[in-house]
Amino acid sequence: MNLTTDLETILTASVPLMVPLLFAGLGEYVAQRAGTFNLSVEGMMLGSAFAAAYGASASGSPVVGLLCGMLAGLAVAFVHGNLSHRLQLNTYVVGLSLNVLVLGVTNYLLSTTMLDIPGSSAWRIPLLSDLPIIGKAFFVQPWVVYLLLPLLFVIWWVRRRRVGLELRAAGDDPVAGDLTGIDVNARRRQALLFCGLCSGVGGAYLSVFQSGSFTSGMTAGRGYIVIAAVIFGGWMLRGVIGACAVFGIAQGLQLALPAIGYSVSPQLLAATPYLLALVSLALLGARSKRPLALGQPFAPAR
């Protein structure tokens, strides 16, 4: 047994599985902080995965595929935001309905479409890629992975500015926010659109940059794991990042443990991320500092 090699194997298997969770998780963090319990993140990721695969296949360009994926995420977010915040429909029903709708639409389109997705090579960061244990896992990745760094900076920077405070006011005390002149529902829709963009990148990564293919229901519940990660992370930025890493490692162990010589039931390993999600919801859901108006509709007095 070589501990260094084993850790490198686990991280190399886990990091690609963390990436889509982190993109979608950061978007879901913003949406929930603004007061929307966005269940449609699964549909956002799945629709984006298909749109990205189609766009990349039709154009021969992973970049075009990524843009198509982001547009698909935006489209789902646009529908969700208008149904929930303009028409005041139940946001939970809207989210679940969109997930089922996107699953049906992508299954139909997949049955009528031939996809030939171009490959995307990994970028090797000089010097950093040679670091022991973490070098190969973190610094030899497709270029889209490195978009996580500017995305994290933007979220960290914005939450300390006026627009960030207004988003948090929309999630914590929409009545007070409305009295101070904030368009609460507009802020909630903008947060949802941001979530759609981020989930679009996560979905595009799955189909174009990670697997090079699209299969029916290929998100496999990752959207729900993302929701659990935001709760597990206590609605804090660093908590969400840590939770996505934990869930990614739980998924990565399915691949890494057999490779380093441990024999564990593959069915048990496959269930581990979802078991973690259930435990986190049961133990932390009621105690965490959730946005006080999370999931509550708001009708402005003016």
Coordinates of C-alpha atoms in Angstrom, one line a residue:
M1 CA 0.0 0.0 0.0
N2 CA 1.3 3.5 -0.9
L3 CA -0.6 6.2 0.8
T4 CA 0.5 9.0 -1.5
T5 CA -0.5 7.0 -4.6
D6 CA -3.8 6.0 -3.0
L7 CA -4.7 9.6 -2.1
E8 CA -3.7 10.7 -5.6
T9 CA -6.0 8.0 -7.1
I10 CA -8.9 9.0 -4.9
L11 CA -8.5 12.7 -5.7
T12 CA -8.1 12.1 -9.4
A13 CA -11.3 10.1 -9.5
S14 CA -13.2 12.6 -7.3
V15 CA -12.3 16.0 -8.6
P16 CA -14.1 15.5 -12.0
L17 CA -17.2 14.5 -10.1
M18 CA -17.0 17.6 -7.8
V19 CA -16.9 20.0 -10.8
P20 CA -20.6 19.8 -11.9
L21 CA -21.7 19.8 -8.3
L22 CA -19.7 23.0 -7.6
F23 CA -21.0 24.9 -10.6
A24 CA -24.6 24.1 -9.9
G25 CA -24.1 24.3 -6.1
L26 CA -22.8 27.9 -6.3
G27 CA -25.8 28.9 -8.5
E28 CA -28.2 27.2 -6.1
Y29 CA -26.5 28.9 -3.1
V30 CA -27.3 32.3 -4.7
A31 CA -30.9 31.3 -5.6
Q32 CA -31.6 30.1 -2.1
R33 CA -30.0 33.1 -0.4
A34 CA -32.4 35.2 -2.4
G35 CA -35.3 33.1 -1.1
T36 CA -36.1 30.6 -3.9
F37 CA -35.9 26.9 -3.0
N38 CA -35.0 26.0 -6.5
L39 CA -35.9 22.3 -7.1
S40 CA -35.6 22.7 -10.9
V41 CA -31.7 22.6 -10.7
E42 CA -31.9 18.9 -11.8
G43 CA -33.8 20.0 -14.9
M44 CA -31.5 22.9 -15.5
M45 CA -28.5 20.5 -15.5
L46 CA -30.1 17.8 -17.6
G47 CA -31.5 20.3 -20.2
S48 CA -28.1 22.0 -20.4
A49 CA -26.3 18.7 -20.8
F50 CA -28.4 17.8 -23.8
A51 CA -28.2 21.3 -25.3
A52 CA -24.5 21.4 -24.9
A53 CA -24.1 18.0 -26.5
Y54 CA -26.3 19.0 -29.4
G55 CA -24.5 22.4 -29.8
A56 CA -21.0 20.8 -29.7
S57 CA -22.1 18.0 -32.1
A58 CA -23.7 20.4 -34.6
S59 CA -20.8 22.9 -34.6
G60 CA -17.9 20.7 -33.8
S61 CA -16.9 23.2 -31.1
P62 CA -17.0 22.5 -27.3
V63 CA -17.2 26.3 -26.8
V64 CA -20.4 26.5 -28.7
G65 CA -21.7 23.5 -26.8
L66 CA -21.0 25.3 -23.5
L67 CA -22.8 28.4 -24.7
C68 CA -25.8 26.3 -25.7
G69 CA -25.8 24.6 -22.3
M70 CA -25.8 27.9 -20.6
L71 CA -28.7 29.1 -22.7
A72 CA -30.7 26.0 -21.8
G73 CA -30.1 26.6 -18.1
L74 CA -31.2 30.2 -18.6
A75 CA -34.4 29.0 -20.3
V76 CA -35.4 26.7 -17.5
A77 CA -34.6 29.4 -14.9
F78 CA -36.6 32.0 -16.9
V79 CA -39.7 29.7 -16.9
H80 CA -39.3 28.8 -13.2
G81 CA -38.8 32.5 -12.2
N82 CA -41.8 33.8 -14.1
L83 CA -44.1 31.0 -12.9
S84 CA -43.0 31.3 -9.3
H85 CA -42.5 35.0 -8.9
R86 CA -44.7 36.7 -11.5
L87 CA -47.7 34.2 -11.5
Q88 CA -47.1 33.3 -7.8
L89 CA -47.4 29.5 -8.4
N90 CA -46.1 27.1 -5.8
T91 CA -42.3 27.1 -6.4
Y92 CA -41.9 23.5 -5.3
V93 CA -44.5 22.2 -7.7
V94 CA -43.0 24.3 -10.5
G95 CA -39.6 23.0 -9.8
L96 CA -40.6 19.3 -9.8
S97 CA -42.8 19.8 -12.9
L98 CA -39.9 21.3 -14.8
N99 CA -37.7 18.4 -13.9
V100 CA -40.2 15.9 -15.3
L101 CA -40.8 18.0 -18.4
V102 CA -37.1 18.4 -19.2
L103 CA -36.5 14.6 -18.7
G104 CA -39.3 13.9 -21.2
V105 CA -38.2 16.4 -23.7
T106 CA -34.5 15.3 -23.6
N107 CA -35.5 11.6 -23.9
Y108 CA -37.6 12.5 -27.0
L109 CA -34.9 14.6 -28.6
L110 CA -32.3 12.0 -27.9
S111 CA -34.4 9.4 -29.7
T112 CA -34.5 11.6 -32.8
T113 CA -30.9 12.9 -32.8
M114 CA -27.5 11.5 -33.6
L115 CA -24.8 13.1 -31.5
D116 CA -21.1 13.2 -32.4
I117 CA -19.5 15.3 -29.6
P118 CA -15.9 16.6 -30.3
G119 CA -13.3 15.8 -27.7
S120 CA -11.8 18.4 -25.4
S121 CA -8.2 17.9 -24.2
A122 CA -7.0 18.7 -20.7
W123 CA -5.0 21.7 -19.9
R124 CA -1.8 21.0 -17.9
I125 CA -0.8 24.0 -15.6
P126 CA 3.0 24.2 -15.6
L127 CA 4.7 23.4 -12.3
L128 CA 1.4 23.0 -10.4
S129 CA 0.6 19.9 -12.3
D130 CA 3.8 18.3 -11.0
L131 CA 2.8 18.7 -7.3
P132 CA 2.5 15.4 -5.5
I133 CA -1.0 14.1 -4.6
I134 CA -3.0 17.2 -5.8
G135 CA -1.1 18.1 -9.0
K136 CA -2.8 15.7 -11.5
A137 CA -6.2 16.0 -9.8
F138 CA -6.5 19.8 -9.7
F139 CA -4.2 21.1 -12.4
V140 CA -4.7 18.7 -15.4
Q141 CA -8.3 19.4 -16.3
P142 CA -10.4 20.6 -19.2
W143 CA -10.2 24.4 -19.4
V144 CA -13.8 24.9 -18.3
V145 CA -12.9 23.6 -14.8
Y146 CA -10.7 26.6 -14.3
L147 CA -13.8 28.9 -14.7
L148 CA -14.6 27.9 -11.1
L149 CA -12.0 30.3 -9.7
P150 CA -13.4 33.5 -11.3
L151 CA -16.9 32.4 -10.5
L152 CA -16.0 31.9 -6.8
F153 CA -14.4 35.4 -6.8
V154 CA -17.4 37.0 -8.4
I155 CA -19.8 35.5 -5.8
W156 CA -17.5 36.4 -2.9
W157 CA -17.2 40.0 -4.2
V158 CA -20.8 40.5 -5.0
R159 CA -22.2 39.3 -1.7
R160 CA -20.4 42.1 0.0
R161 CA -21.8 44.8 -2.3
R162 CA -25.2 46.5 -2.5
V163 CA -26.7 43.9 -4.9
G164 CA -25.5 41.1 -2.7
L165 CA -27.2 42.7 0.4
E166 CA -30.4 43.1 -1.6
L167 CA -30.4 39.5 -2.6
R168 CA -30.0 38.4 1.0
A169 CA -32.7 40.8 2.0
A170 CA -35.0 39.2 -0.5
G171 CA -34.3 35.9 1.1
D172 CA -34.3 36.9 4.8
D173 CA -36.9 39.7 5.1
P174 CA -38.7 40.5 1.8
V175 CA -41.2 42.8 3.6
A176 CA -38.5 45.1 4.9
G177 CA -36.6 44.9 1.6
D178 CA -39.8 46.0 -0.2
L179 CA -40.3 48.9 2.1
T180 CA -36.7 50.1 1.4
G181 CA -37.4 50.1 -2.4
I182 CA -36.0 46.7 -3.4
D183 CA -37.9 44.8 -6.1
V184 CA -37.9 41.6 -4.2
N185 CA -39.3 39.3 -6.9
A186 CA -37.0 40.9 -9.6
R187 CA -34.0 40.1 -7.4
R188 CA -35.2 36.5 -6.9
R189 CA -35.6 36.1 -10.6
Q190 CA -32.2 37.4 -11.3
A191 CA -30.7 35.0 -8.7
L192 CA -32.6 32.1 -10.5
L193 CA -31.2 33.2 -13.9
F194 CA -27.7 33.2 -12.3
C195 CA -28.4 29.7 -11.0
G196 CA -29.5 28.7 -14.5
L197 CA -26.2 29.9 -16.0
C198 CA -24.1 28.1 -13.4
S199 CA -26.1 24.9 -13.7
G200 CA -25.8 25.2 -17.5
V201 CA -22.0 25.1 -17.2
G202 CA -22.3 22.1 -14.9
G203 CA -24.6 20.3 -17.3
A204 CA -22.3 21.1 -20.3
Y205 CA -19.3 19.8 -18.3
L206 CA -21.1 16.5 -17.8
S207 CA -21.9 15.8 -21.5
V208 CA -19.2 17.6 -23.4
F209 CA -16.1 17.9 -21.2
Q210 CA -16.3 14.8 -18.9
S211 CA -18.1 11.9 -20.7
G212 CA -18.2 13.1 -24.4
S213 CA -21.7 11.7 -24.7
F214 CA -25.3 12.2 -23.6
T215 CA -27.5 9.5 -22.1
S216 CA -31.1 9.5 -20.8
G217 CA -31.2 11.1 -17.3
M218 CA -27.5 11.4 -17.2
T219 CA -27.5 13.9 -14.3
A220 CA -28.7 10.9 -12.1
G221 CA -30.0 13.0 -9.3
R222 CA -27.0 15.4 -9.1
G223 CA -29.4 18.4 -8.9
Y224 CA -31.0 17.0 -5.7
I225 CA -27.5 16.4 -4.3
V226 CA -26.7 20.0 -5.0
I227 CA -29.8 21.1 -3.0
A228 CA -28.6 18.9 -0.1
A229 CA -25.1 20.4 -0.4
V230 CA -26.5 23.9 0.1
I231 CA -28.3 22.8 3.2
F232 CA -25.3 20.7 4.4
G233 CA -23.2 23.8 3.9
G234 CA -25.5 25.9 6.1
W235 CA -26.2 28.4 3.4
M236 CA -22.6 29.7 3.7
L237 CA -20.3 29.9 0.7
R238 CA -17.4 28.0 2.2
G239 CA -19.9 25.4 3.6
V240 CA -21.4 24.8 0.1
I241 CA -17.9 24.4 -1.4
G242 CA -17.0 21.9 1.4
A243 CA -20.3 20.0 1.0
C244 CA -19.8 19.6 -2.8
A245 CA -16.3 18.3 -2.2
V246 CA -17.6 15.7 0.3
F247 CA -20.3 14.5 -2.1
G248 CA -17.9 14.5 -5.0
I249 CA -15.4 12.3 -2.9
A250 CA -18.3 10.0 -2.0
Q251 CA -19.0 9.5 -5.7
G252 CA -15.3 9.2 -6.5
L253 CA -14.8 6.4 -4.1
Q254 CA -16.9 4.2 -6.3
L255 CA -14.1 4.4 -8.9
A256 CA -11.1 4.7 -6.6
L257 CA -11.5 2.0 -4.0
P258 CA -11.5 -1.0 -6.5
A259 CA -8.5 0.6 -8.2
I260 CA -6.4 0.7 -5.0
G261 CA -7.4 -2.8 -4.0
Y262 CA -10.4 -2.4 -1.6
S263 CA -13.4 -4.6 -2.2
V264 CA -16.6 -2.8 -1.3
S265 CA -20.1 -3.5 -2.6
P266 CA -20.5 -1.2 -5.7
Q267 CA -24.2 -0.9 -4.9
L268 CA -23.4 0.4 -1.4
L269 CA -20.8 2.9 -2.9
A270 CA -23.3 4.1 -5.5
A271 CA -25.9 4.8 -2.7
T272 CA -23.4 6.6 -0.5
P273 CA -23.8 10.2 -1.9
Y274 CA -27.6 9.9 -1.6
L275 CA -27.3 8.5 1.9
L276 CA -25.1 11.4 2.8
A277 CA -27.7 13.8 1.3
L278 CA -30.5 12.2 3.4
V279 CA -28.4 12.3 6.6
S280 CA -27.4 15.9 6.0
L281 CA -31.0 16.9 5.4
A282 CA -32.2 15.1 8.6
L283 CA -29.5 16.3 10.9
L284 CA -28.8 19.8 9.6
G285 CA -31.9 20.9 7.7
A286 CA -33.7 22.1 10.8
R287 CA -30.8 23.6 12.7
S288 CA -28.9 25.5 10.0
K289 CA -29.4 29.3 9.6
R290 CA -31.6 29.1 6.5
P291 CA -32.8 32.3 4.9
L292 CA -35.9 33.1 6.9
A293 CA -38.2 33.6 3.8
L294 CA -36.8 30.6 1.8
G295 CA -39.5 29.1 -0.4
Q296 CA -42.1 31.7 0.7
P297 CA -43.9 33.6 -2.1
F298 CA -43.9 37.4 -1.8
A299 CA -46.6 39.7 -3.0
P300 CA -45.4 43.4 -2.9
A301 CA -47.6 45.9 -1.1
R302 CA -47.0 48.5 -3.8

